Amino acid sequence: MILEGFEVENWTCIKKLNVSGLPPSGVIILHGPNRRGKSSLVKALRACLMDFASNSTSKVLTNHFPRGSGEKPAVTVTFNAGGTSYRIKKCFGTNKSELASRTSTGEWRVEAATASEAHSRVCELAGGDDSRKGLNQLLWLTQSEYHLPEPKKFDSNVQAQLRSILGVLQTPLDDRFIDRARKRWNDWYSGQRKAGKQHKLKSGCNLSENLDRLAEARAEFEQCEGRFNELEALIRQASELETLLSDLARQLRERKSEYQEHQEERERSVARIDARKVSVERHLSAQKELEASLVEQRQRTEAVQRLVEAQNAVLPARRTVDAFVRIVTDSEKREELTRDATSERREEQRALQQLANRVATKLREIDDFENLNRARTSRERGDSITRMIAATKAFLAQNPIPDKKQLDELKTTRRRILQLAADCEAASMTLRVVPEEGARPAQIALDGGPSQSWPGSPAPRGFPVRRTAVLQIPDWGRVELSRGTSSADLDQIEDELRRCQEEYSSSMASFGFAAHDLEAFDQLRRRIADHGSKSKELQDQEQELKKVAPKGLEPLQRRVLELETALKNLAAPDHEANNTLPKDRDGLENLRRNLNNQIEDLDKKITRLEKDLKGIGADLLKAREDVTDAKERLAGYEATASNRQEELERLQTEEQIEGRLDQARRNLEAAEGELRRSELTEEESTVDERLAAAGEAVKALDKQTRENEEKYHRIKGRLEGSEGMHAERARLGAKVDELARLTKRESLEKDAVDRLYELFEECKEKQLGTLMGPIQNRVLNWMRVLDIGDYKEVRFSDAFLPDMLVRRDGTGEFCIDEESTGAQEQIGMLVRVALGSLLAREIEPSVAILDDPLTHSDVGRLNRMRGILRRAAEGDAKLTPPSGPLQIIILTCHPEWFRDERATVIDLESPEVMERFAV
Amino acid sequence: MIRFLHAADLHLGLRVTRFDEDACQRVSEARFTALQQIREKAAQLRADFILVAGDVFDDHCVSRTDAARAFPILESSSGSCPVFVIPGNHDPLVPGGVWDRDPWFREQPHLRVHFLRKPEPVAVPNFPVTIFPCPLRQRRSMDDPTSWIESHPREDGDRTIRLGLAHGSLNIMPLPDDDHLIRADAADHYQLDYLALGHWHKHRSHRSADGIVRTAYCGTHEPMSFPGGDVSLATGWASYSADGEAERFSDDGHGVALLVEIEAPKAPPRIEQVSIGCLNWRAERQDVTATPLSSLIKEYSHRDNPQRTLLRLTLGGVMDPQAYSRLDELRQIVQLRYHPGSVLDSDGVLIEPDAEQLAEAVGDGVLKRVLERLQGDVRSADPASKQVAQRALSLLYQIAWEEQHA
């Protein structure tokens, strides 16, 4: 369907609008400023062609009735559908509607004249009763609409039309099939199937539960099989035990028989064995007796020998005691002599020490006197230096001097004063007075100062005059001289000079100098020089004082007092010493040295004597110990000899012992004879041993048999306890098999459904790519013209709408929403016109009504978009599938965006086109 | 002349696992019914005694109930003949095993049941017959269980009929060394008139050097496997031999025993197979390409004695989607009409519609491409992928067909 023209009356702000002769294809621009009624016009067209019958009372419709005028809106649209022109006229708010078709003669023939019929017919022709559905969903854009429809909401009829053009994509059977397959798939999995993803089984689904049950059953079955295998091992063990027990029983029988034989043999030999035992015992007894007699004989011989040895030891021991007693006596005498000599030397040493002490006392007195004198001298010198320091400090305090900074300032100020004074001088006039010889003294007052008498010497003299000078010449009168010109400079210099002088005076006064005495500065300099020398003196004095009294005068004073007290406290004078000892220090020192040497010699002698005495004491001690030891040894030898004697006396005599020996030898000979006679055979001698061995073997076999029987019975008990295990194994095996069968079958079913689902998605995707190829290429080419991104593919969904953009460099896939708003709007427009032109036919173009489109585009893209829209509107029959022409009606306030030489431009501001209600 | 029934491998308390619980129970129960039939058949055929050559029980640790139930059946009524039983490798004479339990452990003599614990000659009361029993004490052994008979040769003037009763593998083919191998000429070597063997589950006789059959396996009295030996037909039972799945442990799907008649010592025995057993186990394959499904439905609906037939029907071939939808009808027949545990395995059926059916089934959309891909997958060399593809293909047809006809 395309529009040929339309008339609108009384619609919102539009009083009257008339557009006719619209071209069947191409771009048509209806432009006008804001609030001109462009959007209202679109709504009027929508209402007339599809949305409302003329008698509709919908609020949406009545909102467009003009306010205040009471007029009813009337909209007439002339359009072409299926090659025939129609005219629909609807007077809204009334039943008046008329649909007419143009005959071949150009006349209008009424097709329907009632509101409902006309509305119904026109809807059929226009493609629906809702202007937001059908192809209009794509091609009729409201203001600010730039998003493409959502795939789920995209009109199914349009999809069907596209399918019919592009080829079969997904049939209703496919839809139903995949719905069922998906439902089935969801029996095992959650969510949607995604290609390449390993989906996990949904927990709680039948298969999952069966797999869990199967795992449990298998574990249980394996446990049971484990028990069964243990039992099998026990059976083998039992079989081995049976063999072993049988063997043991045989061995036991044999051993018991053997034991019995040995017992009988022993019974037969018992009398001879007993007799043999008696003989052996007797023989043993005789042997013992003989041995005892021999032992006694040996003991006596040894006792005699020991007695002789003891007696031989007593005499030398006595001699040793006597020798040691003599040594002790000698040592005691030597000790006494040495002790006496030591006492004498000590007496001598004591006397010499007393004399030496007197000499030392005398020397100490001399030292104290000398120290006292030195202390007194130091104290006096310290006092003297202290006084000098006080005087120097007083001088320095009374004659202050400036620091370097102050001195520099003073220097500067003084220099400035001299400079300013010179300047004043230079600025002064000179009053030269040349008195005559004998002239009377005149009075001169300069610059307001006091008059001074000038004696009037004959020598001429000049007076500097700054401003005024008054010369009183006796008998002549006054001469007044005044500076005639401005004295501003002079004033300034004087002010500066005065300020400097005040500053100088103030500074100098602080150092005790007269205010304006410039010479005082030299005095100050001299004072500074004096200050330097005095400070040096002060420093030297302080250093000297530090040497004389490092800790101050107080310790010196204390030292003097101490020495004086010490001298006063000396003991009473040693008159003897004073008389006998030398007076002088050297004599005393020599005497002291001599005395010390003598004392030292005596000390050495005493030490030697004491050492000797110690040695003698040690010798004496040892000799005494030796005496004791020798005496003890002697006593021991004597006691031993006595004991040996007693021991010997206790033993039998030699004769007695010889008699006993003879008797024992005879007894032994008799026993040996008896022993030989009772000799046993080999069998008789080993029968006990063999009997015991056989008894042990029987016991061991018996024990082994019992142990193995216990084992056997334990196994038997366990095997008895296994009753019913076979049925249990069967039950568990059946359970495992049943579950394995179920899960295998269901797994196969699941895999088959998954495969179907997978293949369906793959095939759909592939088919979609094939079918949507032309559309994709068209849109992609236009995107390149617009320079939107660098995409190699626009991927369309099965609803014929783009859902992904694929970068040329393969860096990824992007949703269209990820692009900029402008790009989204432009891509949307490209898709709309691409799909729209696909549905358009050469004989029946489609109309696109775009209300204020591409508002987010920059000028560059708008310029390129203009060309794309124009080309799309023209259509291209050579394309596959062919692209039909479009009638693109753009309502805009920016006609320059879309205008080109081929566009039809209609100015809504033109009174011929549109008349508005007065606002 | 003596006449006796030779049975073996009763495997009471059988352990099968590849059925549902109810079927397992019924299969196990059928063995007791068949045991009763042995007794009845012996009475009917006026057998002098019955020899049971081992494996009365499926294991030495079968339940007390099974052990207790078997005894009175074998003991039977007062007019019945004696039964001589030896333990086999499944129920060896182990301490604490089934033979150590009541009533088998009860002090003999029983009236009719003679459980022969020891390898020693046993005289059959009232008959000139000596039985040489060879009881087993182990699951597997490299010893010949009959070797002990060597020390009991026929004495001069001995006019008794010598019968060997043993359980093991006759060494006439490659066998595991520890399968209780019995020398092939045992009957001749031990001068036995007949060697009644157990262990192998189908009837097999062995001729002596003189061409006379004196050695025979009777087979199991009640089937316990589907004939055919296909792995897919496994029941979960396996022998304790090293090659437990070997063919000699498969039966023919029906139970048998041997009726043996011996006129006199050294006379050739007359051996006759006697049909015993409760159930018939049948494993059948049908090709749906050759036989229309409707014919199969008709055939399996009208078979005799279905309740005593344990059927495992495996379908193969190609069928169209419409016929495929009737598979469930046949499955119902198999599962409900036949003995519990009967199943229809249709995994091998391929659905291949013709072009028109194809177009109708999947249309021209995505499903058409999916179908093409799956048809490629079905030709995959990988069995797992192939199986998944086949199932997916079936599902595709099924869902698409249902949606088309909804």
mmCIF file of N, CA and C in Angstrom, chain B residues 148-219:
data_model
loop_
_atom_site.group_PDB
_atom_site.id
_atom_site.type_symbol
_atom_site.label_atom_id
_atom_site.label_comp_id
_atom_site.label_asym_id
_atom_site.label_seq_id
_atom_site.Cartn_x
_atom_site.Cartn_y
_atom_site.Cartn_z
ATOM 1 N N TRP B 148 39.090 -91.920 43.085
ATOM 2 C CA TRP B 148 39.065 -92.833 44.238
ATOM 3 C C TRP B 148 38.510 -94.215 43.885
ATOM 4 N N ILE B 149 37.689 -94.252 42.788
ATOM 5 C CA ILE B 149 37.060 -95.536 42.417
ATOM 6 C C ILE B 149 38.126 -96.555 41.970
ATOM 7 N N GLU B 150 39.268 -95.996 41.570
ATOM 8 C CA GLU B 150 40.388 -96.820 41.118
ATOM 9 C C GLU B 150 40.696 -97.948 42.126
ATOM 10 N N SER B 151 40.561 -97.593 43.391
ATOM 11 C CA SER B 151 40.913 -98.577 44.431
ATOM 12 C C SER B 151 39.765 -99.556 44.730
ATOM 13 N N HIS B 152 38.701 -99.459 43.941
ATOM 14 C CA HIS B 152 37.574 -100.392 44.127
ATOM 15 C C HIS B 152 37.228 -101.083 42.807
ATOM 16 N N PRO B 153 38.143 -101.861 42.276
ATOM 17 C CA PRO B 153 37.840 -102.534 40.994
ATOM 18 C C PRO B 153 36.781 -103.636 41.207
ATOM 19 N N ARG B 154 36.216 -103.972 40.124
ATOM 20 C CA ARG B 154 35.202 -105.056 40.216
ATOM 21 C C ARG B 154 35.925 -106.351 40.612
ATOM 22 N N GLU B 155 35.424 -106.944 41.640
ATOM 23 C CA GLU B 155 36.051 -108.196 42.085
ATOM 24 C C GLU B 155 35.492 -109.370 41.280
ATOM 25 N N ASP B 156 36.270 -110.387 41.260
ATOM 26 C CA ASP B 156 35.798 -111.562 40.524
ATOM 27 C C ASP B 156 34.495 -112.063 41.149
ATOM 28 N N GLY B 157 33.579 -112.341 40.310
ATOM 29 C CA GLY B 157 32.304 -112.868 40.791
ATOM 30 C C GLY B 157 31.348 -111.806 41.253
ATOM 31 N N ASP B 158 31.766 -110.600 41.163
ATOM 32 C CA ASP B 158 30.885 -109.480 41.575
ATOM 33 C C ASP B 158 29.799 -109.330 40.516
ATOM 34 N N ARG B 159 28.563 -109.494 40.890
ATOM 35 C CA ARG B 159 27.454 -109.434 39.932
ATOM 36 C C ARG B 159 26.599 -108.191 40.136
ATOM 37 N N THR B 160 27.143 -107.229 40.830
ATOM 38 C CA THR B 160 26.368 -105.990 41.032
ATOM 39 C C THR B 160 26.584 -105.062 39.835
ATOM 40 N N ILE B 161 25.600 -104.227 39.673
ATOM 41 C CA ILE B 161 25.708 -103.194 38.621
ATOM 42 C C ILE B 161 26.420 -102.010 39.256
ATOM 43 N N ARG B 162 27.494 -101.576 38.642
ATOM 44 C CA ARG B 162 28.328 -100.505 39.207
ATOM 45 C C ARG B 162 27.930 -99.173 38.538
ATOM 46 N N LEU B 163 27.480 -98.283 39.361
ATOM 47 C CA LEU B 163 27.048 -96.972 38.824
ATOM 48 C C LEU B 163 27.935 -95.866 39.418
ATOM 49 N N GLY B 164 28.499 -95.092 38.569
ATOM 50 C CA GLY B 164 29.271 -93.918 39.036
ATOM 51 C C GLY B 164 28.340 -92.717 39.105
ATOM 52 N N LEU B 165 28.525 -91.919 40.146
ATOM 53 C CA LEU B 165 27.691 -90.696 40.289
ATOM 54 C C LEU B 165 28.655 -89.540 40.572
ATOM 55 N N ALA B 166 28.826 -88.694 39.582
ATOM 56 C CA ALA B 166 29.868 -87.662 39.737
ATOM 57 C C ALA B 166 29.415 -86.336 39.145
ATOM 58 N N HIS B 167 30.172 -85.319 39.538
ATOM 59 C CA HIS B 167 29.878 -83.959 39.050
ATOM 60 C C HIS B 167 31.211 -83.372 38.578
ATOM 61 N N GLY B 168 31.304 -83.004 37.314
ATOM 62 C CA GLY B 168 32.558 -82.450 36.790
ATOM 63 C C GLY B 168 32.515 -82.476 35.283
ATOM 64 N N SER B 169 33.630 -82.071 34.683
ATOM 65 C CA SER B 169 33.671 -81.985 33.226
ATOM 66 C C SER B 169 34.428 -83.183 32.668
ATOM 67 N N LEU B 170 33.762 -83.839 31.752
ATOM 68 C CA LEU B 170 34.409 -84.970 31.103
ATOM 69 C C LEU B 170 35.495 -84.429 30.184
ATOM 70 N N ASN B 171 36.663 -84.966 30.332
ATOM 71 C CA ASN B 171 37.808 -84.359 29.637
ATOM 72 C C ASN B 171 37.829 -84.778 28.172
ATOM 73 N N ILE B 172 36.882 -84.247 27.431
ATOM 74 C CA ILE B 172 36.785 -84.635 26.014
ATOM 75 C C ILE B 172 36.920 -83.420 25.117
ATOM 76 N N MET B 173 37.248 -82.316 25.668
ATOM 77 C CA MET B 173 37.380 -81.084 24.869
ATOM 78 C C MET B 173 38.301 -80.137 25.657
ATOM 79 N N PRO B 174 38.750 -79.063 25.046
ATOM 80 C CA PRO B 174 39.585 -78.110 25.798
ATOM 81 C C PRO B 174 38.765 -77.497 26.928
ATOM 82 N N LEU B 175 39.259 -77.668 28.145
ATOM 83 C CA LEU B 175 38.518 -77.211 29.330
ATOM 84 C C LEU B 175 39.483 -76.611 30.340
ATOM 85 N N PRO B 176 39.013 -75.779 31.251
ATOM 86 C CA PRO B 176 39.895 -75.278 32.310
ATOM 87 C C PRO B 176 40.396 -76.446 33.167
ATOM 88 N N ASP B 177 41.652 -76.377 33.584
ATOM 89 C CA ASP B 177 42.264 -77.484 34.320
ATOM 90 C C ASP B 177 41.579 -77.757 35.664
ATOM 91 N N ASP B 178 40.932 -76.710 36.201
ATOM 92 C CA ASP B 178 40.396 -76.883 37.553
ATOM 93 C C ASP B 178 38.887 -77.083 37.551
ATOM 94 N N ASP B 179 38.371 -77.607 36.442
ATOM 95 C CA ASP B 179 36.913 -77.786 36.344
ATOM 96 C C ASP B 179 36.527 -79.224 36.714
ATOM 97 N N HIS B 180 37.184 -79.764 37.750
ATOM 98 C CA HIS B 180 36.906 -81.133 38.208
ATOM 99 C C HIS B 180 36.937 -82.102 37.014
ATOM 100 N N LEU B 181 38.028 -82.087 36.298
ATOM 101 C CA LEU B 181 38.100 -82.889 35.065
ATOM 102 C C LEU B 181 38.039 -84.394 35.383
ATOM 103 N N ILE B 182 37.190 -85.045 34.633
ATOM 104 C CA ILE B 182 36.994 -86.501 34.794
ATOM 105 C C ILE B 182 37.567 -87.188 33.558
ATOM 106 N N ARG B 183 38.355 -88.165 33.768
ATOM 107 C CA ARG B 183 38.982 -88.815 32.606
ATOM 108 C C ARG B 183 37.903 -89.291 31.642
ATOM 109 N N ALA B 184 38.206 -89.196 30.360
ATOM 110 C CA ALA B 184 37.200 -89.478 29.322
ATOM 111 C C ALA B 184 36.791 -90.950 29.349
ATOM 112 N N ASP B 185 37.734 -91.825 29.764
ATOM 113 C CA ASP B 185 37.409 -93.258 29.750
ATOM 114 C C ASP B 185 37.043 -93.759 31.150
ATOM 115 N N ALA B 186 36.530 -92.843 31.959
ATOM 116 C CA ALA B 186 36.271 -93.187 33.360
ATOM 117 C C ALA B 186 35.400 -94.439 33.484
ATOM 118 N N ALA B 187 34.329 -94.523 32.696
ATOM 119 C CA ALA B 187 33.404 -95.660 32.816
ATOM 120 C C ALA B 187 34.135 -96.975 32.549
ATOM 121 N N ASP B 188 34.934 -96.970 31.484
ATOM 122 C CA ASP B 188 35.683 -98.179 31.148
ATOM 123 C C ASP B 188 36.734 -98.469 32.213
ATOM 124 N N HIS B 189 37.452 -97.417 32.546
ATOM 125 C CA HIS B 189 38.591 -97.576 33.443
ATOM 126 C C HIS B 189 38.168 -98.121 34.803
ATOM 127 N N TYR B 190 37.034 -97.635 35.289
ATOM 128 C CA TYR B 190 36.591 -98.066 36.610
ATOM 129 C C TYR B 190 35.588 -99.219 36.531
ATOM 130 N N GLN B 191 35.416 -99.713 35.321
ATOM 131 C CA GLN B 191 34.496 -100.842 35.094
ATOM 132 C C GLN B 191 33.094 -100.499 35.589
ATOM 133 N N LEU B 192 32.669 -99.328 35.214
ATOM 134 C CA LEU B 192 31.334 -98.880 35.609
ATOM 135 C C LEU B 192 30.341 -99.249 34.519
ATOM 136 N N ASP B 193 29.164 -99.625 34.937
ATOM 137 C CA ASP B 193 28.126 -99.911 33.942
ATOM 138 C C ASP B 193 27.496 -98.623 33.427
ATOM 139 N N TYR B 194 27.543 -97.618 34.277
ATOM 140 C CA TYR B 194 27.004 -96.310 33.827
ATOM 141 C C TYR B 194 27.614 -95.222 34.732
ATOM 142 N N LEU B 195 28.028 -94.166 34.100
ATOM 143 C CA LEU B 195 28.570 -93.026 34.871
ATOM 144 C C LEU B 195 27.591 -91.865 34.702
ATOM 145 N N ALA B 196 26.853 -91.582 35.762
ATOM 146 C CA ALA B 196 25.856 -90.499 35.725
ATOM 147 C C ALA B 196 26.549 -89.188 36.093
ATOM 148 N N LEU B 197 26.574 -88.295 35.147
ATOM 149 C CA LEU B 197 27.319 -87.052 35.371
ATOM 150 C C LEU B 197 26.386 -85.839 35.481
ATOM 151 N N GLY B 198 26.869 -84.896 36.201
ATOM 152 C CA GLY B 198 26.206 -83.587 36.279
ATOM 153 C C GLY B 198 27.242 -82.521 36.042
ATOM 154 N N HIS B 199 26.791 -81.278 35.824
ATOM 155 C CA HIS B 199 27.674 -80.119 35.653
ATOM 156 C C HIS B 199 27.387 -79.417 34.331
ATOM 157 N N TRP B 200 27.218 -80.197 33.264
ATOM 158 C CA TRP B 200 26.879 -79.583 31.992
ATOM 159 C C TRP B 200 25.368 -79.522 31.893
ATOM 160 N N HIS B 201 24.877 -78.417 31.299
ATOM 161 C CA HIS B 201 23.448 -78.150 31.425
ATOM 162 C C HIS B 201 22.582 -78.669 30.286
ATOM 163 N N LYS B 202 23.211 -79.305 29.303
ATOM 164 C CA LYS B 202 22.357 -79.937 28.283
ATOM 165 C C LYS B 202 22.786 -81.389 28.131
ATOM 166 N N HIS B 203 21.857 -82.165 27.632
ATOM 167 C CA HIS B 203 22.130 -83.605 27.528
ATOM 168 C C HIS B 203 23.317 -83.856 26.614
ATOM 169 N N ARG B 204 24.220 -84.734 27.087
ATOM 170 C CA ARG B 204 25.359 -85.115 26.254
ATOM 171 C C ARG B 204 25.782 -86.520 26.682
ATOM 172 N N SER B 205 25.932 -87.405 25.706
ATOM 173 C CA SER B 205 26.370 -88.762 26.042
ATOM 174 C C SER B 205 27.739 -89.019 25.426
ATOM 175 N N HIS B 206 28.455 -89.947 25.999
ATOM 176 C CA HIS B 206 29.812 -90.222 25.535
ATOM 177 C C HIS B 206 29.985 -91.735 25.382
ATOM 178 N N ARG B 207 30.451 -92.096 24.232
ATOM 179 C CA ARG B 207 30.594 -93.528 23.956
ATOM 180 C C ARG B 207 31.920 -94.042 24.515
ATOM 181 N N SER B 208 31.836 -95.238 25.016
ATOM 182 C CA SER B 208 33.062 -95.871 25.496
ATOM 183 C C SER B 208 33.825 -96.447 24.292
ATOM 184 N N ALA B 209 34.952 -97.018 24.601
ATOM 185 C CA ALA B 209 35.798 -97.535 23.531
ATOM 186 C C ALA B 209 35.059 -98.612 22.722
ATOM 187 N N ASP B 210 34.127 -99.305 23.388
ATOM 188 C CA ASP B 210 33.390 -100.356 22.666
ATOM 189 C C ASP B 210 32.170 -99.801 21.939
ATOM 190 N N GLY B 211 32.042 -98.517 21.899
ATOM 191 C CA GLY B 211 30.964 -97.866 21.152
ATOM 192 C C GLY B 211 29.668 -97.771 21.914
ATOM 193 N N ILE B 212 29.694 -98.222 23.145
ATOM 194 C CA ILE B 212 28.456 -98.181 23.944
ATOM 195 C C ILE B 212 28.472 -96.922 24.797
ATOM 196 N N VAL B 213 27.324 -96.315 24.870
ATOM 197 C CA VAL B 213 27.224 -95.109 25.702
ATOM 198 C C VAL B 213 27.055 -95.541 27.150
ATOM 199 N N ARG B 214 28.060 -95.288 27.973
ATOM 200 C CA ARG B 214 27.972 -95.602 29.402
ATOM 201 C C ARG B 214 28.152 -94.322 30.247
ATOM 202 N N THR B 215 28.394 -93.236 29.546
ATOM 203 C CA THR B 215 28.612 -91.978 30.277
ATOM 204 C C THR B 215 27.662 -90.940 29.705
ATOM 205 N N ALA B 216 26.959 -90.223 30.581
ATOM 206 C CA ALA B 216 26.028 -89.216 30.049
ATOM 207 C C ALA B 216 25.799 -88.081 31.047
ATOM 208 N N TYR B 217 25.640 -86.910 30.450
ATOM 209 C CA TYR B 217 25.122 -85.753 31.195
ATOM 210 C C TYR B 217 23.646 -85.705 30.873
ATOM 211 N N CYS B 218 22.816 -85.497 31.888
ATOM 212 C CA CYS B 218 21.386 -85.496 31.628
ATOM 213 C C CYS B 218 20.855 -84.116 31.240
ATOM 214 N N GLY B 219 21.586 -83.053 31.637
ATOM 215 C CA GLY B 219 21.063 -81.689 31.420
ATOM 216 C C GLY B 219 20.267 -81.246 32.621
#
